[in-house]
XYZ file of C-alpha atoms in Angstrom:
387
model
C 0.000 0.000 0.000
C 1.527 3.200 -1.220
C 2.201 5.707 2.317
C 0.321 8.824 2.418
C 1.297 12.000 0.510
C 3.080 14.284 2.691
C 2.845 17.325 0.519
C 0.967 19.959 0.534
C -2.726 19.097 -0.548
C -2.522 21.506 -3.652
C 0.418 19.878 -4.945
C -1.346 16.214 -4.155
C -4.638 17.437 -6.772
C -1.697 18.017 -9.180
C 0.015 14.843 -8.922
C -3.085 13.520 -9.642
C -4.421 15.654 -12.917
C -0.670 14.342 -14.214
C -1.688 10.918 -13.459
C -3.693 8.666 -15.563
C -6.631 7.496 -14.456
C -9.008 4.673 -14.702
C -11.627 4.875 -17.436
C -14.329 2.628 -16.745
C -14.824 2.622 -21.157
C -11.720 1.604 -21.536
C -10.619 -2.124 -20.721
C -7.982 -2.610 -18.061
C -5.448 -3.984 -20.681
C -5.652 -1.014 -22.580
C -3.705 2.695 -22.111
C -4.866 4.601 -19.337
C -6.300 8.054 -19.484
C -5.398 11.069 -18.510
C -8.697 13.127 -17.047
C -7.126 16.248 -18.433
C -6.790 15.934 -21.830
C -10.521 15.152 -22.042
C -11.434 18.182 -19.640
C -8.530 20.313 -22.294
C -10.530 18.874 -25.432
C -13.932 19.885 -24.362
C -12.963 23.027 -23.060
C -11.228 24.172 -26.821
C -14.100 22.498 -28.326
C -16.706 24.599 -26.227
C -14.384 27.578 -27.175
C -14.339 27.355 -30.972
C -18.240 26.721 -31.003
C -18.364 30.181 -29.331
C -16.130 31.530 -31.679
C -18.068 31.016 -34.713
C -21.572 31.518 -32.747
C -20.205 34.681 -32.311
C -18.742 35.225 -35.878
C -22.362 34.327 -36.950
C -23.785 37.377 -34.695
C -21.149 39.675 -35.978
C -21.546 39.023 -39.933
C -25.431 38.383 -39.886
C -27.221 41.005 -37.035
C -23.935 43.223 -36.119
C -23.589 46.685 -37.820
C -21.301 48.495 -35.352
C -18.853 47.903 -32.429
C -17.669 43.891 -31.975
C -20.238 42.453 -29.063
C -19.584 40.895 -26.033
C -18.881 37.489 -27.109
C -16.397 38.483 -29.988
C -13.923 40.012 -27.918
C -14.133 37.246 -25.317
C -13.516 34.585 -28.204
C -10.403 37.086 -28.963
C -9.514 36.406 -25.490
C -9.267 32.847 -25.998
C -7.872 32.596 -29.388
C -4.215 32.128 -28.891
C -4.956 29.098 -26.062
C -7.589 27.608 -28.261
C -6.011 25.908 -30.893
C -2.483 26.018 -30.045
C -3.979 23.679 -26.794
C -6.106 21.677 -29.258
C -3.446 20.677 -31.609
C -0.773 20.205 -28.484
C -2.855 17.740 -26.732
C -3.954 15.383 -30.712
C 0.369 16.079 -30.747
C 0.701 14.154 -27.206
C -1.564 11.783 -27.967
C 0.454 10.587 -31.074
C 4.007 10.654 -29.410
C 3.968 6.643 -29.596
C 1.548 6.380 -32.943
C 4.733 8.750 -34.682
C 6.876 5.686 -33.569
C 5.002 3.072 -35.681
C 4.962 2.563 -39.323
C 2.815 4.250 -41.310
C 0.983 1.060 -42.557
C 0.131 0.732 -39.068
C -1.451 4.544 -38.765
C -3.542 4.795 -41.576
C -6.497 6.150 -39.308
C -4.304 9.045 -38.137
C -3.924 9.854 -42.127
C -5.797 8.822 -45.015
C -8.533 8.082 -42.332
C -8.869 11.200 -40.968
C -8.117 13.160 -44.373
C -11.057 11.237 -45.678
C -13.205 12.925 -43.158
C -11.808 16.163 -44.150
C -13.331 15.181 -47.540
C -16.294 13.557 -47.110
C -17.540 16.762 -44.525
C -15.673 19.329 -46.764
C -17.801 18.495 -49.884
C -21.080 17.669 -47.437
C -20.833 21.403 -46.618
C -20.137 23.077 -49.815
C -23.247 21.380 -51.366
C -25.319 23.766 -50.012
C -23.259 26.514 -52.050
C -26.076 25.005 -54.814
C -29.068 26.076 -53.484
C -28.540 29.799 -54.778
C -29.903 31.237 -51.619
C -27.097 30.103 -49.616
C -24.463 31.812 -51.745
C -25.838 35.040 -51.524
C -26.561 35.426 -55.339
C -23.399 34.305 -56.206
C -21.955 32.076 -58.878
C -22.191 27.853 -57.673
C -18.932 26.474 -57.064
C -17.287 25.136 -60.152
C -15.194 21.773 -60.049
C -11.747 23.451 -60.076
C -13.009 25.640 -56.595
C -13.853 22.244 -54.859
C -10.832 20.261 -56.048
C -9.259 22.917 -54.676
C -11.399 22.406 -51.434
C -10.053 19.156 -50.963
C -6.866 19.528 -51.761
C -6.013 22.820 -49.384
C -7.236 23.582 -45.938
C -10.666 25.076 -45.466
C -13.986 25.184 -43.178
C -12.661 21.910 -41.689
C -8.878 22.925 -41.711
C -8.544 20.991 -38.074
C -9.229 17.651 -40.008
C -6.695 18.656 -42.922
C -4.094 20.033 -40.471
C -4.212 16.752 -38.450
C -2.490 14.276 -41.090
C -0.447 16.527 -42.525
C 1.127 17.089 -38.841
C 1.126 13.524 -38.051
C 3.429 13.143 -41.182
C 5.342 15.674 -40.577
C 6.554 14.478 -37.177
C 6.873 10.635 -38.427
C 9.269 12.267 -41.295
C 11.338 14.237 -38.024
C 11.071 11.310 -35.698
C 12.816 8.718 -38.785
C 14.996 11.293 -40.181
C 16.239 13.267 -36.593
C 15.756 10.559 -34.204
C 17.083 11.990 -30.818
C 17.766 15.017 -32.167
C 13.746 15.604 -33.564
C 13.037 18.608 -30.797
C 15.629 20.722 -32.732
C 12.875 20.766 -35.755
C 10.932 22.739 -33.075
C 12.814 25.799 -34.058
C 12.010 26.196 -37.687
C 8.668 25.333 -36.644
C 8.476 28.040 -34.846
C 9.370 30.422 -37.347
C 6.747 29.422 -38.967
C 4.661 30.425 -36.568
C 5.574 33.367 -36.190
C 5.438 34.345 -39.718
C 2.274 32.910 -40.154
C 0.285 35.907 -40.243
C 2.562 37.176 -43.749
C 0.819 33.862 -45.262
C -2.842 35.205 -44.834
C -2.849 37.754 -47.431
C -0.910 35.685 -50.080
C -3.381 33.195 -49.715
C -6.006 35.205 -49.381
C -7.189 35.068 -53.397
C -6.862 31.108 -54.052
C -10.557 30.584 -53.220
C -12.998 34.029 -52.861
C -16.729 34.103 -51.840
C -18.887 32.210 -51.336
C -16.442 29.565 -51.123
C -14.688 29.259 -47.634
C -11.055 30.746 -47.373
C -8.092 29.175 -47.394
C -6.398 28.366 -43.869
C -2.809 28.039 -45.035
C -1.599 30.583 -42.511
C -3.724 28.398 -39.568
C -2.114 25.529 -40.730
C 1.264 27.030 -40.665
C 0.885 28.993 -37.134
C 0.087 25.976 -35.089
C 2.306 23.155 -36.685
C 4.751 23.721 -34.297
C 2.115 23.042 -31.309
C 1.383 19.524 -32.366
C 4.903 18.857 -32.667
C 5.510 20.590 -29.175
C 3.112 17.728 -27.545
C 4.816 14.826 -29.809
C 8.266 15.987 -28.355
C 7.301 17.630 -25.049
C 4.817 14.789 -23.615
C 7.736 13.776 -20.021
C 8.388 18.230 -19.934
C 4.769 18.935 -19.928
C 3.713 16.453 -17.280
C 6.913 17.738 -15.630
C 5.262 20.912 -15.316
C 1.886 19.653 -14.458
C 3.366 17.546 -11.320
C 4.785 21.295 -10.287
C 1.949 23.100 -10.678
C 0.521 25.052 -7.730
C -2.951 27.077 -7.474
C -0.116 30.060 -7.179
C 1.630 29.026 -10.332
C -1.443 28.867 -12.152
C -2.434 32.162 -10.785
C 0.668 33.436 -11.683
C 0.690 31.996 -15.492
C -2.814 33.388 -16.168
C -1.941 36.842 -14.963
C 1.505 36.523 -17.605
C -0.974 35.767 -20.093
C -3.443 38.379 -19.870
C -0.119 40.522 -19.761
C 0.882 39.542 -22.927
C -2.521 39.693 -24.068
C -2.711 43.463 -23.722
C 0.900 44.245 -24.890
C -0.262 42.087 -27.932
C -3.150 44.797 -28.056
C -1.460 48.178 -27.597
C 1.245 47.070 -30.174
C -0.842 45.771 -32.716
C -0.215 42.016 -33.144
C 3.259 42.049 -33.924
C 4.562 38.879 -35.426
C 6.986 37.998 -32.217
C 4.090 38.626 -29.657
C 1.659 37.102 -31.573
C 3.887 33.330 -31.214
C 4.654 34.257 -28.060
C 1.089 34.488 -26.407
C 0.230 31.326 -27.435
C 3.084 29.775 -25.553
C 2.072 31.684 -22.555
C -0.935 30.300 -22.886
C -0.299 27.214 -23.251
C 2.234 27.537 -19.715
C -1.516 28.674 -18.451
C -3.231 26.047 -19.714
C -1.033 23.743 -18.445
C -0.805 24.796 -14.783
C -4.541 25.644 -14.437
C -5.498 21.921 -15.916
C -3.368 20.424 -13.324
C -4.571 22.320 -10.258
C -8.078 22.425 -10.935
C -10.585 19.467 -10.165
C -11.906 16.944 -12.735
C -15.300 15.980 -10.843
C -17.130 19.106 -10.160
C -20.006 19.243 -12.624
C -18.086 21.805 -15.313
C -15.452 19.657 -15.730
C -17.243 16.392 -15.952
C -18.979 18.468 -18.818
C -15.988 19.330 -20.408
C -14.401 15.907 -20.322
C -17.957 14.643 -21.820
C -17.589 17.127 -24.540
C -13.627 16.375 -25.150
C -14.481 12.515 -25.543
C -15.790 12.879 -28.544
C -14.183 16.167 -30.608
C -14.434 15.331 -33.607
C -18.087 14.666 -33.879
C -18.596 18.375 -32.265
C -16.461 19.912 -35.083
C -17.906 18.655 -37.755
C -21.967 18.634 -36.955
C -21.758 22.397 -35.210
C -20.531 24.306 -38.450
C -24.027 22.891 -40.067
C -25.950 23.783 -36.760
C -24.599 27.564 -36.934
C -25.151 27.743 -41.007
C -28.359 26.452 -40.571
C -29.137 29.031 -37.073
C -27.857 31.971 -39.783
C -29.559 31.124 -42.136
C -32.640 30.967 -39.581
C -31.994 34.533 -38.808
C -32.393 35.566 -42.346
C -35.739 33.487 -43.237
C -37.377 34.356 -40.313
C -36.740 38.321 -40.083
C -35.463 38.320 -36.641
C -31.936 40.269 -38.009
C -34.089 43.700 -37.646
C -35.638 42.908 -34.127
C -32.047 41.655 -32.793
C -30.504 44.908 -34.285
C -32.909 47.336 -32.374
C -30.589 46.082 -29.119
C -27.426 44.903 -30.505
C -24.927 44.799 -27.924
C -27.667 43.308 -25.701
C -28.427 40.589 -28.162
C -24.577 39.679 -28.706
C -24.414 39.484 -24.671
C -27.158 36.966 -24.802
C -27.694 34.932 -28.060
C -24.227 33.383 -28.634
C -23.823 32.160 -25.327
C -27.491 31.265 -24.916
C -26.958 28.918 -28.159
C -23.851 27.506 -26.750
C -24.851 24.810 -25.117
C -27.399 23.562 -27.162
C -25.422 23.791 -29.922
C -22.729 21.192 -28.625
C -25.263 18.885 -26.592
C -27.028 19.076 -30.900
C -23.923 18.202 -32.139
C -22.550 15.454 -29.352
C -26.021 13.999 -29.867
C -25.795 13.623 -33.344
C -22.094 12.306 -33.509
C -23.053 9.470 -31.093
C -26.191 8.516 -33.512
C -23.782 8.419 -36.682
C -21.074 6.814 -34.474
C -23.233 4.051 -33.361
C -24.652 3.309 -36.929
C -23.557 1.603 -39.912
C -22.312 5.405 -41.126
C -19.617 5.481 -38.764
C -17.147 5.603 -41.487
C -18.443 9.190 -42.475
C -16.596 10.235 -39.001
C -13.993 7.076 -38.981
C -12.908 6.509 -42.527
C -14.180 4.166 -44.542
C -12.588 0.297 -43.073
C -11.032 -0.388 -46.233
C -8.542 2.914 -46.011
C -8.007 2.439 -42.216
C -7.056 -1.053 -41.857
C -3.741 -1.672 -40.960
C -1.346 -3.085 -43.848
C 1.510 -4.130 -41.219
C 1.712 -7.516 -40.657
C 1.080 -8.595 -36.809
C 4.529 -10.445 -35.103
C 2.676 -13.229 -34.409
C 2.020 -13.247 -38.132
C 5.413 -12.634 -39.198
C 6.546 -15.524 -37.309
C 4.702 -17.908 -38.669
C 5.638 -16.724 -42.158
């Protein structure tokens, strides 16, 4: 029997966010699981929802100052995917060590989503209502779709990363966390990419996210390198350390502001807020009812992503058919204090519902892959030896 802790009983609750625990889903034979990286998940999941409930306010009912919501999503946006795309890059530190025969649902599976959902989306760019009068899409604008990042960028971004740190961890070996540095150059140039990408696909097609894609490579490969340093830093963590982190992050966060996004603050608040997000998931608790929430939400991502960009299109275009834009813009700060937050929750629960129903049926591939492109093409070692 293992003696009681004698430290402090802050730094016991971080010992144990660091440490995995038992997941009664999961059998005992398998990995365990770490309560934070669900409770992380959810909480960037809940996060981008808001965003683009609040982008919907903003481009459909808002005619003058950014609301409520928008500037709190602006808050958020340098922990929300850089956190997101950290925690998918921990989660494949030992999938990166495995050929790629034997990780074909981290690639053409996932890519395959990217298509399926990418093309699901843009068929509504038929109906000429929902392009605003403009021309449909031709079939060089969604080859193009598929081919760069768009709507879904997350799902493009994914195997592309995953690739990109197999091709470090064969070619660098021991070395690999030295590709961290170009990495991060190219994260902080990033923002230079936007407007040299900006004309490859125009309205009413979706933009594309090369300069996403480009400003948070470095994260995923930061949690396929960093996995022993970060839970380091969780073990360490104090409520005063977290305190501290969050307060260096809204620091940053308002010399970001006053200087006007300059390329070396912009990389650099993201990896203050990741330090934030780090100590603050390790001192906080994983069974009050928030964080049980969260962790329900972060179980299943993917699902969330991909059904709440149709639940917002089809809430804007609600707006529109049913004349509400007028009434809402009679009070429009009040409304952008109240609508995107009151559709929040609804809009994952929607969306976390659905997922489950497609999950559990025989169109699981739509969010898996199809079997075929999944299945594993290495051959097993108890195989092998009997060859």
């Amino acid at each position: 029997m293992a003696l009681p802790s004698m430290r402090s009983r802050s730094r016991a609750r971080t010992h144990a966010a660091a440490r995995p625990a038992a997941d009664p889903a999961v059998p005992a034979a398998g990995r365990p699981r770490f309560e934070w990286i669900d409770a992380g998940k959810g909480a960037c999941m809940v996060l981008v929802v808001l965003l683009h409930l609040s982008l919907m306010y903003e481009n459909e009912v808002n005619e003058g100052a950014a609301a409520l919501w928008w500037d709190v999503s602006s808050a958020f946006a340098p922990l929300r995917m850089p956190l997101f795309f950290f925690i998918s890059g921990f989660l494949a530190t030992r999938a990166v060590e495995r050929p790629l025969g034997a990780t074909r649902g981290r690639t053409l599976g996932i890519y395959s989503v990217y298509a399926i959902w990418t093309l699901l989306f843009l068929a509504r760019l038929f109906v000429p209502q929902a392009r605003g009068g403009g021309a449909a899409p031709t079939p060089g604008e969604l080859a193009l779709s598929l081919v760069l990042p768009t709507s879904y960028w997350y799902l493009w971004a994914l195997p592309v990363f995953f690739l990109v740190a197999w091709a470090c961890t064969r070619l660098l070996g021991e070395r690999r966390a030295w590709a961290l540095i170009p990495f991060a150059a190219l994260a902080a140039a990033a923002p230079l990419l936007k407007p040299l990408t900006a004309g490859l696909l125009t309205e009413p097609m979706d933009a594309v996210k090369l300069s996403s894609i480009a400003a948070n490579l470095v994260w995923f490969y930061a949690g396929v390198v960093g996995r022993d340093a970060w839970l380091s830093l969780m073990r360490r963590a104090t409520p005063l350390t977290a305190a501290l982190a969050v307060v260096a992050y809204a620091g940053v966060f308002v010399a970001l502001r006053a200087t006007g996004n300059g390329l070396v603050l912009t990389f650099a608040i993201a990896a203050v807020a990741l330090l934030a997000g780090n100590q603050v998931l390790a001192v906080v608790g994983m069974q009050n009812p928030l964080a049980r929430a969260l962790r329900w939400v972060g179980r299943q991502t993917l699902p969330v992503y991909v059904f709440h960009i149709f639940l917002v299109s089809a809430l804007s275009a609600g707006l529109k058919l049913t004349g509400l834009v007028p009434v809402l813009q009679q009070h429009t700060q009040v409304w952008g204090a109240i609508l995107p937050i009151a559709l929040l929750v609804p809009v994952v629960v929607a969306s976390r519902i659905i997922g489950a129903a497609v999950l559990g049926s025989r169109l699981r591939w739509m969010l898996e892959g199809p079997r075929w492109l999944t299945a594993s093409r290495t051959v097993a070692p108890a195989d092998a030896s009997r060859a």
